Amino acid sequence: MPPSYLPPYRNTPVPWTTAFYLPVPGRHRGRLRIPILNFPGFHQSTLARYGRRKGCWLLCLLYLTVFLGIYAACQALFREVPTLVFRRQDLRRIWQWEVASGHYPTRHPSPRKLDVKLIQNPALPPTGPKRIYLNVESSPPQVAYPPRPLHGSIADLDILMNYCDVSQNMYVRDCLEVLRVGAGLDIENRVERPVPKEWQYVFMEEDSVAATSVPLLTSSDVVEFEKSPIADWEPSPISLPPVKLPSASSSFCDADDPRIFHMYWTGEFTDKPYLSILSFLFTQNTGMHRHNYDSEDPCRPQLWMWINPLPASQEPHESAPMEMLQSLRKNAWSAPFLHPRFRRVVQFKFWNTTEQLDSLPELRADWRSVETLFKSFGKAIAIPEDEQPKKGSKDYDRLSVVMSDMVRFVLCQRYGGVYLDADMLFLRDWEELWGWRGSFSYRWSFHTRYNTAVLRLRKGSALGTFLLRTALKNELDFHPITVSRYLKEAHLDGLLYRIPDALFDPAWMNGDGYQRDRPPQPYFKSFADFFDAPSPGGATPQALGFDGFFKGAFTYHFHNSWWKVVDPGQNWPNLGPQFAGSRRPGGLTHPSRTPRDLSWATVLKRTFEAYVRGERPNMYGEWIVW
């Protein structure tokens, strides 16, 4: 046998740990020794001691134990804290109240975990009124403009979900086509093909006496849901107002729940809320095309612009409302809407946080005990020492945004109506949505949560009480994602209908990088495209105008962009000589600097202004009467 040159074998034990040295700043050659598991050595030592077969099983068991321990630690570290403060029986009472009040006009099933069985629903046939679906179209010779929706017409959101639900891979482009054709907005541009009967989503209700039946709630004893660790259970039973049965369709305009659009604005009035108000006048049935405009009309929609002229964290003084009104009169963008002609449809309201919170029984007694009013998505927002309104893209007024998250729920619960962010434009009449008796918001892009930029709550509703009390017990956090958790954990998300974003935010999916293979018209890759002139390959804003801008959608949401100018060439309210505020203020852009290609924002602004000046009709062919 040839001689071996290898060193003699020694059964030396391999250490199970090794060291990792971390340099210590400020010390020469200073290192911190951190022991860690020596996986190769541990593996070799285990096999040597227990053998290959038994050692492998022990290693697998140990590795699995370590993995599960790390997973459990991560779950505990990143686990969302429960938000629930209502007991199961009170959540069932909220369902009972909403359904019995006719606020559940959908065929969606009730949640099983609440043991709610909908035996009879007064908002649905056969218990409720019979539905007659309409084939909406213009009648010759009035075919140049779409017909104004009939009073009392209602949109069936369940039908629209069949064509607009992105979770079922439905495209925004196809959804907008159904919205256009089903409401008769395509007018003479309707292509020669039979309109599917399934696209008829607008219906009227036959007059009938509303049913008095309510859903059956089982009384099985089950384990309560997991409660929020930072709050006590709400007193049970929950205090709710008496159920008001839905009225017959002949009185579809409810004086107790008026048609109010709420918007909220902080700081100096600019061209952004100006554009939103103009879009309201251009699309909604305000009656300004009739000579008897000043007569009382319970169905006339109103826009209430809530103004907070002070930084969000400051308490207003006694003269603040008068100072706000004087400031609005001096501001070129807001002064035109103080004209007596608009007094019944556009109103400026002063926002007082203390007065508003004290007006609601859900908040009156307890909101002052909350540590801060500025909490969003679980994080408290610090109040700067010198709080000033911000205008930059990266330096904006965060406190005002957080305040607006709360404002929408307070306003809808107190006054009813619909809240919309001030960066939203009306694109069509809302008659069919006013007829939908339920509450709704819309989907956050492709996520299964809400974006409360549009929020419809019935005045004094049980759902509103739940949301206000739950947010109060969770330190007044009204961020949309947090509100989505409130509803999901309580199994009440069925009461706030999650409408597809195509109806209110048709560019969002493309902006997030989805559905770009079949985009809607116009094609926006980012929200900034609304304010920027089109690329050299397209001139669609001037060629198509308002008629080619996401036709079929109810609104367009341009998502902030407060620092961008709507109309660089005419950066003033060009509403005609009858408005003092329409004269070009000094220092603004001169007309000679108008760019050759106009953006969509510029085209829409000038279209709305031409209607107010009396140079063109609105989208339904109606001329303003002065």
XYZ file of C-alpha atoms in Angstrom:
626
model
C 0.000 0.000 0.000
C 1.435 3.395 -0.971
C 2.105 5.822 1.857
C -0.610 8.455 2.686
C 0.359 12.084 2.734
C -2.953 13.221 4.436
C -2.845 14.295 8.087
C -4.128 11.729 10.583
C -7.937 11.912 11.144
C -8.990 13.467 14.398
C -12.589 13.379 15.637
C -12.645 17.069 16.524
C -16.156 18.409 17.381
C -17.414 21.138 15.053
C -18.799 24.209 16.841
C -22.550 24.767 16.387
C -22.122 28.526 16.275
C -19.810 30.935 14.550
C -19.199 34.649 14.949
C -20.101 37.649 12.837
C -18.051 40.773 13.530
C -19.655 44.195 13.104
C -17.330 47.248 13.007
C -17.895 49.747 15.817
C -17.750 53.387 14.617
C -15.314 55.608 16.467
C -13.072 52.790 17.749
C -9.875 51.770 16.015
C -10.097 48.076 15.199
C -13.184 47.865 17.386
C -15.576 45.093 16.386
C -18.771 43.758 17.924
C -18.960 39.950 18.042
C -22.424 38.607 17.132
C -22.864 34.813 17.465
C -24.945 33.144 14.730
C -25.841 29.540 13.956
C -23.126 27.671 12.052
C -25.354 25.878 9.549
C -22.586 23.855 7.742
C -20.963 22.887 11.028
C -24.280 22.107 12.648
C -25.270 19.947 9.694
C -21.971 18.006 9.784
C -22.053 17.553 13.571
C -25.647 16.246 13.562
C -24.943 13.667 10.866
C -21.781 12.539 12.658
C -23.561 12.097 15.989
C -26.938 10.626 14.949
C -26.173 9.057 11.589
C -27.322 9.988 8.140
C -30.960 8.844 8.338
C -31.821 9.944 11.874
C -29.750 13.096 11.581
C -31.548 14.196 8.397
C -34.941 13.842 10.116
C -33.739 15.837 13.109
C -32.368 18.561 10.850
C -35.633 18.791 8.868
C -37.609 19.042 12.102
C -35.311 21.722 13.480
C -35.335 23.773 10.267
C -39.146 23.547 10.142
C -39.364 24.712 13.761
C -37.083 27.678 13.056
C -39.065 28.593 9.934
C -42.423 28.443 11.723
C -41.015 30.487 14.591
C -39.793 33.205 12.238
C -43.128 33.151 10.370
C -45.095 33.473 13.628
C -42.884 36.350 14.759
C -43.415 38.176 11.463
C -47.158 37.600 11.674
C -47.244 39.073 15.151
C -45.018 41.976 14.141
C -46.864 42.953 10.961
C -50.367 41.807 11.885
C -53.065 44.445 11.513
C -54.650 45.394 14.808
C -58.406 44.650 14.840
C -60.662 47.702 14.619
C -64.041 46.246 15.594
C -65.982 47.877 18.460
C -69.544 46.632 17.785
C -70.841 43.259 18.913
C -72.290 40.752 16.487
C -75.912 41.393 17.506
C -75.520 45.141 16.889
C -73.983 44.530 13.485
C -77.056 42.470 12.674
C -79.275 45.331 13.873
C -77.448 47.685 11.474
C -78.176 45.292 8.614
C -81.799 45.072 9.692
C -82.197 48.857 9.812
C -80.599 49.467 6.413
C -82.555 46.730 4.618
C -85.870 47.682 6.230
C -85.269 51.320 5.187
C -84.911 50.271 1.547
C -81.167 50.950 1.451
C -80.199 47.567 0.011
C -81.445 47.562 -3.623
C -79.014 44.841 -4.700
C -79.284 41.110 -5.306
C -76.015 40.393 -3.527
C -76.374 37.876 -0.692
C -76.130 38.880 2.941
C -73.087 37.843 5.021
C -73.335 34.373 6.518
C -71.189 35.201 9.528
C -73.821 37.657 10.761
C -76.633 35.120 10.349
C -78.756 37.597 8.391
C -81.416 35.987 6.211
C -83.108 38.363 3.780
C -86.611 36.936 3.648
C -88.153 40.069 2.097
C -86.388 43.158 0.764
C -88.583 46.253 0.241
C -86.085 47.646 -2.281
C -86.362 44.659 -4.641
C -89.280 43.065 -6.465
C -91.498 41.205 -5.824
C -91.674 42.673 -2.305
C -90.761 46.138 -3.522
C -91.831 48.102 -6.622
C -91.723 46.447 -10.017
C -88.846 47.515 -12.258
C -89.387 48.542 -15.880
C -86.140 48.709 -17.824
C -85.849 51.406 -20.492
C -84.399 51.550 -23.970
C -83.062 55.091 -23.729
C -82.439 56.942 -26.994
C -83.048 60.335 -28.556
C -86.203 60.833 -30.596
C -86.062 62.532 -34.019
C -85.570 65.311 -34.776
C -83.815 65.934 -31.425
C -80.900 63.616 -32.083
C -77.991 66.056 -31.942
C -77.787 65.790 -28.156
C -78.460 62.948 -25.727
C -81.754 62.985 -23.804
C -81.801 64.262 -20.260
C -82.520 61.321 -17.893
C -86.145 61.005 -16.832
C -87.008 62.036 -13.304
C -87.096 58.899 -11.216
C -84.892 56.805 -13.497
C -82.484 54.523 -11.645
C -79.254 52.769 -12.594
C -79.124 49.054 -11.793
C -75.600 48.734 -10.427
C -75.831 44.946 -10.384
C -76.171 44.935 -14.184
C -73.259 47.332 -14.552
C -71.108 45.062 -12.402
C -71.509 42.346 -15.039
C -69.619 44.558 -17.533
C -67.428 46.736 -15.303
C -66.003 44.510 -12.561
C -62.225 44.519 -13.043
C -61.862 41.543 -10.712
C -63.634 39.541 -13.437
C -61.210 40.887 -16.094
C -63.705 43.411 -17.459
C -62.194 46.309 -19.390
C -62.906 49.963 -18.630
C -63.308 50.562 -22.361
C -66.144 48.016 -22.618
C -67.742 49.297 -19.434
C -67.898 52.848 -20.823
C -69.581 51.537 -23.973
C -72.324 49.898 -21.912
C -72.687 53.102 -19.876
C -73.036 55.196 -23.051
C -75.410 52.967 -24.957
C -77.587 51.995 -22.012
C -78.218 55.657 -21.138
C -78.608 56.866 -24.737
C -75.476 59.022 -24.621
C -74.184 57.698 -27.945
C -76.992 59.541 -29.866
C -76.294 59.666 -33.610
C -72.951 57.907 -33.171
C -74.652 54.610 -32.327
C -73.251 51.986 -34.653
C -75.605 49.871 -36.756
C -76.060 46.814 -34.635
C -78.845 45.731 -32.285
C -78.332 47.026 -28.784
C -78.288 44.021 -26.427
C -81.221 43.975 -24.062
C -78.785 43.041 -21.305
C -77.246 46.517 -21.623
C -80.469 48.205 -20.507
C -79.426 49.118 -16.983
C -81.726 52.141 -16.486
C -85.144 51.386 -15.047
C -88.222 53.084 -13.585
C -90.274 51.825 -10.677
C -94.012 51.340 -10.837
C -95.985 53.093 -8.150
C -96.597 50.766 -5.273
C -96.834 50.788 -1.528
C -93.519 49.897 0.031
C -93.419 46.671 1.980
C -93.180 46.799 5.754
C -91.349 43.520 6.169
C -87.842 43.325 7.552
C -85.083 40.727 7.281
C -85.074 37.802 9.648
C -82.179 37.773 12.089
C -81.318 34.489 13.697
C -80.459 34.439 17.368
C -77.916 31.660 17.479
C -75.255 32.073 20.135
C -71.872 32.259 18.494
C -68.444 33.485 19.470
C -67.936 37.236 19.111
C -65.635 38.697 16.492
C -62.210 39.905 17.609
C -62.437 43.310 19.259
C -60.103 46.258 18.877
C -57.500 46.109 21.673
C -57.471 49.895 22.120
C -61.204 50.393 22.744
C -64.119 48.934 24.664
C -67.217 47.412 23.122
C -69.889 49.901 22.163
C -72.956 49.865 24.451
C -75.505 47.307 23.317
C -78.117 47.544 21.902
C -77.011 50.219 19.467
C -79.164 53.363 19.426
C -80.713 53.882 15.975
C -83.503 56.172 14.730
C -86.882 54.682 13.785
C -86.956 52.924 10.426
C -88.335 55.121 7.663
C -89.940 52.944 5.024
C -89.046 53.722 1.389
C -91.584 55.922 -0.334
C -93.387 55.167 -3.555
C -91.664 56.055 -6.823
C -94.094 58.920 -7.476
C -92.222 60.901 -4.792
C -88.655 60.007 -5.700
C -87.282 63.368 -4.517
C -87.045 63.063 -0.756
C -87.056 66.376 1.098
C -85.380 64.682 4.069
C -82.512 63.514 1.875
C -81.887 66.362 -0.601
C -79.735 66.122 -3.684
C -76.631 67.853 -2.398
C -73.119 67.474 -3.781
C -70.535 68.334 -1.128
C -66.980 69.467 -1.863
C -64.325 70.660 0.561
C -61.584 73.201 -0.076
C -58.816 74.620 2.103
C -56.906 77.812 1.459
C -57.129 80.229 -1.449
C -59.694 79.433 -4.137
C -58.028 78.456 -7.442
C -58.786 77.277 -10.960
C -59.287 73.648 -9.783
C -62.528 74.054 -7.773
C -63.575 76.642 -10.371
C -63.366 73.945 -13.042
C -65.311 71.477 -10.883
C -68.168 73.948 -10.350
C -68.323 74.713 -14.074
C -68.596 70.993 -14.871
C -71.490 70.770 -12.398
C -73.355 73.581 -14.196
C -72.646 72.043 -17.610
C -73.992 68.565 -16.809
C -76.506 68.569 -13.941
C -80.225 69.324 -14.227
C -80.092 72.648 -12.382
C -83.023 74.133 -14.315
C -80.985 77.121 -15.488
C -82.259 76.513 -19.030
C -85.825 77.357 -17.912
C -87.390 80.774 -17.335
C -89.009 79.635 -14.073
C -85.634 78.786 -12.633
C -86.285 80.579 -9.331
C -89.246 78.351 -8.470
C -88.757 75.762 -5.744
C -87.816 72.336 -7.120
C -87.094 69.518 -4.648
C -85.300 67.578 -7.387
C -82.863 70.357 -8.258
C -79.303 69.311 -7.355
C -77.139 71.723 -5.409
C -73.378 72.019 -5.009
C -72.208 73.016 -1.544
C -68.576 74.079 -1.568
C -67.293 73.896 1.993
C -64.466 76.369 2.561
C -61.899 76.182 5.340
C -59.862 79.369 4.822
C -57.548 78.624 7.738
C -54.927 75.928 8.184
C -56.616 72.693 9.146
C -55.310 72.693 12.731
C -56.440 76.236 13.619
C -59.680 77.116 15.378
C -61.636 79.846 13.502
C -62.456 83.140 15.169
C -65.901 84.766 15.208
C -65.351 86.956 12.162
C -63.909 84.125 10.046
C -67.138 83.414 8.077
C -67.486 87.054 7.052
C -63.813 87.268 6.147
C -64.216 84.108 4.058
C -67.113 85.677 2.132
C -65.148 88.861 1.514
C -62.190 86.836 0.294
C -64.408 84.885 -2.115
C -65.801 88.137 -3.540
C -62.305 89.453 -4.192
C -61.025 86.195 -5.687
C -61.384 86.099 -9.481
C -62.004 82.330 -9.521
C -64.792 82.281 -6.928
C -66.497 85.670 -7.450
C -68.580 84.601 -10.495
C -70.429 81.945 -8.481
C -71.691 84.568 -6.032
C -73.837 85.958 -8.853
C -77.561 85.868 -7.916
C -78.218 83.608 -10.885
C -76.399 80.740 -9.149
C -77.784 81.253 -5.640
C -80.051 78.180 -5.749
C -77.495 75.749 -7.173
C -74.040 76.815 -5.914
C -73.510 77.743 -2.278
C -70.359 78.459 -0.329
C -70.378 77.112 3.216
C -67.983 77.878 6.043
C -66.399 74.793 7.606
C -66.087 74.883 11.387
C -64.659 71.619 12.732
C -65.885 72.116 16.305
C -69.425 73.022 15.264
C -69.661 70.127 12.819
C -68.423 67.468 15.231
C -70.666 68.783 18.010
C -73.692 68.561 15.706
C -73.556 64.752 15.463
C -74.741 62.588 18.379
C -72.198 59.916 17.389
C -69.269 62.272 18.057
C -70.516 65.074 20.297
C -69.597 63.661 23.675
C -66.327 61.890 22.912
C -64.348 63.477 20.084
C -62.481 65.890 22.384
C -60.986 62.953 24.269
C -59.141 61.773 21.141
C -55.469 62.646 21.264
C -55.340 64.097 17.721
C -57.761 64.840 14.899
C -55.056 64.136 12.359
C -54.553 60.411 12.088
C -54.373 58.632 8.767
C -53.770 54.971 7.977
C -52.738 54.277 11.557
C -50.228 57.119 11.807
C -50.629 60.409 13.645
C -49.712 63.439 11.520
C -47.569 66.013 13.275
C -48.743 69.619 13.226
C -45.946 71.940 12.033
C -45.171 75.035 14.057
C -45.693 77.359 11.093
C -48.465 75.634 9.169
C -48.908 77.134 5.707
C -50.803 75.852 2.658
C -48.508 73.991 0.280
C -48.560 74.176 -3.516
C -45.752 71.930 -4.708
C -46.016 68.394 -6.014
C -43.955 67.027 -3.096
C -44.798 69.611 -0.458
C -48.565 69.686 -0.095
C -50.896 70.365 2.813
C -51.027 66.919 4.397
C -53.198 68.042 7.325
C -55.922 69.331 5.009
C -55.984 66.002 3.170
C -56.393 64.125 6.458
C -59.119 66.555 7.543
C -60.995 66.026 4.275
C -61.029 62.270 4.968
C -63.162 63.007 8.020
C -65.190 65.835 6.489
C -66.942 63.604 3.931
C -68.387 61.242 6.539
C -69.520 64.076 8.803
C -71.265 65.953 5.997
C -73.052 62.928 4.548
C -74.266 61.766 7.952
C -75.525 65.224 8.908
C -76.949 66.510 5.607
C -77.171 63.475 3.334
C -76.201 63.715 -0.305
C -72.921 62.811 -2.009
C -69.400 63.930 -1.215
C -66.887 64.373 -4.030
C -63.277 65.467 -3.870
C -62.674 68.897 -5.363
C -60.416 67.366 -8.032
C -63.357 65.639 -9.723
C -65.278 66.790 -12.806
C -68.887 65.959 -13.624
C -69.299 64.294 -17.020
C -73.043 63.466 -17.081
C -76.307 63.863 -15.186
C -76.450 61.966 -11.875
C -80.208 61.334 -11.963
C -79.819 57.549 -12.270
C -77.447 57.457 -9.277
C -79.670 59.628 -7.097
C -82.374 57.020 -7.664
C -80.171 54.240 -6.265
C -81.356 54.128 -2.668
C -78.278 52.443 -1.257
C -74.971 53.875 -0.099
C -71.899 53.611 -2.307
C -68.298 54.517 -2.895
C -65.964 53.240 -5.608
C -63.176 50.734 -6.021
C -59.532 51.630 -5.416
C -58.193 50.704 -8.849
C -57.833 46.896 -8.938
C -57.713 46.545 -5.132
C -60.649 45.200 -3.161
C -61.016 48.328 -1.071
C -62.735 51.702 -1.296
C -61.685 55.089 -2.535
C -63.970 57.524 -0.748
C -63.300 60.336 -3.227
C -66.968 59.634 -4.018
C -69.116 58.814 -1.001
C -72.880 58.421 -0.843
C -74.411 57.945 2.611
C -78.041 58.365 3.560
C -78.732 61.116 6.075
C -78.649 59.801 9.650
C -78.179 56.207 8.511
C -77.225 53.233 10.667
C -74.230 52.648 8.408
C -73.064 56.217 9.018
C -73.426 55.711 12.765
C -71.277 52.590 12.576
C -68.547 54.320 10.575
C -68.401 57.405 12.802
C -68.352 55.459 16.063
C -65.809 52.945 14.794
C -63.513 55.690 13.527
C -63.894 57.542 16.833
C -62.803 54.456 18.786
C -59.848 54.081 16.393
C -58.614 57.632 17.023
C -60.607 59.260 14.195
C -58.769 57.479 11.417
C -60.857 57.987 8.261
C -58.262 56.982 5.678
C -59.999 55.049 2.843
C -57.924 51.917 3.443
C -58.721 52.006 7.153
C -62.423 52.545 6.451
C -62.285 49.517 4.150
C -60.990 47.494 7.106
C -63.775 48.773 9.375
C -66.404 47.484 6.971
C -64.671 44.220 6.131
C -64.045 43.184 9.739
C -67.661 43.983 10.635
C -69.020 42.225 7.514
C -70.860 45.419 6.563
C -69.061 46.063 3.275
C -72.158 44.830 1.460
C -74.031 47.916 2.694
C -71.546 50.299 1.020
C -71.684 49.275 -2.626
C -68.197 49.195 -4.147
C -68.830 50.619 -7.627
C -66.188 49.899 -10.306
C -63.802 52.802 -10.787
C -64.745 53.077 -14.477
C -67.831 55.095 -13.459
C -65.899 57.745 -11.503
C -62.190 57.316 -12.225
C -61.870 55.829 -15.737
C -58.139 56.608 -16.168
C -56.954 54.964 -12.960
C -56.387 51.453 -14.306
C -54.236 52.758 -17.176
C -52.381 55.042 -14.779
C -51.493 51.996 -12.671
C -50.214 50.164 -15.745
C -53.212 47.881 -16.337
C -55.443 47.311 -19.386
C -53.116 49.235 -21.667
C -53.738 46.701 -24.415
C -57.330 48.017 -24.731
C -57.429 51.475 -23.129
C -60.460 53.798 -23.058
C -60.594 57.148 -24.839
C -58.580 59.226 -24.111
C -55.560 57.116 -23.257
C -53.792 58.481 -20.180
C -50.641 56.780 -18.908
C -50.521 59.178 -15.979
C -52.872 61.712 -14.422
C -50.555 64.503 -15.564
C -51.646 63.769 -19.159
C -54.906 65.592 -18.422
C -53.036 68.885 -17.988
C -50.336 68.370 -20.613
C -50.755 69.027 -24.325
C -51.021 65.812 -26.359
C -48.034 64.215 -27.994
C -47.076 65.191 -31.565
C -48.983 62.160 -32.830
C -52.357 63.221 -31.454
C -54.636 66.246 -31.410
C -57.673 64.581 -29.882
C -58.680 67.242 -27.294
C -59.414 69.913 -29.919
C -60.730 67.434 -32.484
C -63.167 65.580 -30.213
C -63.828 68.017 -27.395
C -66.031 67.178 -24.423
C -67.894 64.516 -26.411
C -64.732 62.415 -26.685
C -63.670 62.556 -23.036
C -64.432 59.265 -21.249
C -67.997 59.400 -22.480
C -70.275 57.278 -20.333
C -68.464 57.888 -17.035
C -70.196 59.994 -14.396
C -67.060 61.831 -13.262
C -63.365 62.161 -13.974
C -60.836 62.270 -11.130
C -57.589 64.064 -11.972
C -55.985 63.203 -8.596
C -54.616 66.398 -7.080
C -52.123 68.140 -9.423
C -52.980 71.385 -7.612
C -49.739 72.971 -8.833
C -50.605 72.561 -12.534
C -52.405 75.308 -14.459
C -55.678 74.302 -16.121
C -55.478 76.797 -18.997
C -52.015 78.359 -19.474
C -53.227 80.520 -22.372
C -56.270 81.936 -20.558
C -55.437 81.628 -16.898
C -58.498 83.560 -15.748
C -62.301 82.961 -15.585
C -63.445 83.857 -19.083
C -67.206 83.992 -18.428
C -68.256 87.132 -20.280
C -68.801 90.797 -19.458
C -71.692 90.169 -17.001
C -69.199 88.817 -14.445
C -66.778 91.206 -12.844
C -64.544 88.302 -11.888
C -64.196 87.200 -15.500
C -61.924 90.112 -16.418
C -58.315 89.114 -16.739
C -56.498 89.989 -13.485
C -53.104 91.565 -13.739
C -50.127 89.255 -13.663
C -51.850 86.270 -15.264
C -50.948 84.731 -18.607
C -51.487 86.917 -21.665
C -53.669 85.501 -24.513
C -50.817 85.799 -27.006
C -48.996 83.028 -25.104
C -51.693 80.454 -25.793
C -50.034 77.189 -26.852
C -50.882 75.844 -30.296
C -52.009 72.443 -29.007
C -54.437 72.499 -26.107
C -54.633 69.993 -23.277
C -57.802 68.182 -22.238
C -58.035 70.400 -19.141
C -57.921 73.531 -21.306
C -60.507 72.253 -23.779
C -62.965 71.286 -21.044
C -62.552 74.613 -19.233
C -63.216 76.618 -22.384
C -66.197 74.399 -23.253
C -67.799 74.977 -19.855
C -67.101 78.713 -20.030
C -68.699 78.984 -23.469
C -71.892 77.494 -22.025
C -71.997 80.046 -19.194
C -71.380 82.870 -21.678
C -74.376 81.649 -23.690
C -72.338 80.755 -26.793
C -73.227 77.042 -26.831
C -75.653 74.651 -25.120
C -74.722 72.201 -22.407
C -74.167 68.487 -23.100
C -77.944 67.906 -23.330
C -78.596 70.714 -25.828
C -79.998 73.149 -23.243
C -79.128 76.858 -23.410
C -78.625 78.847 -20.233
C -81.259 81.541 -19.655
C -80.088 84.819 -18.145
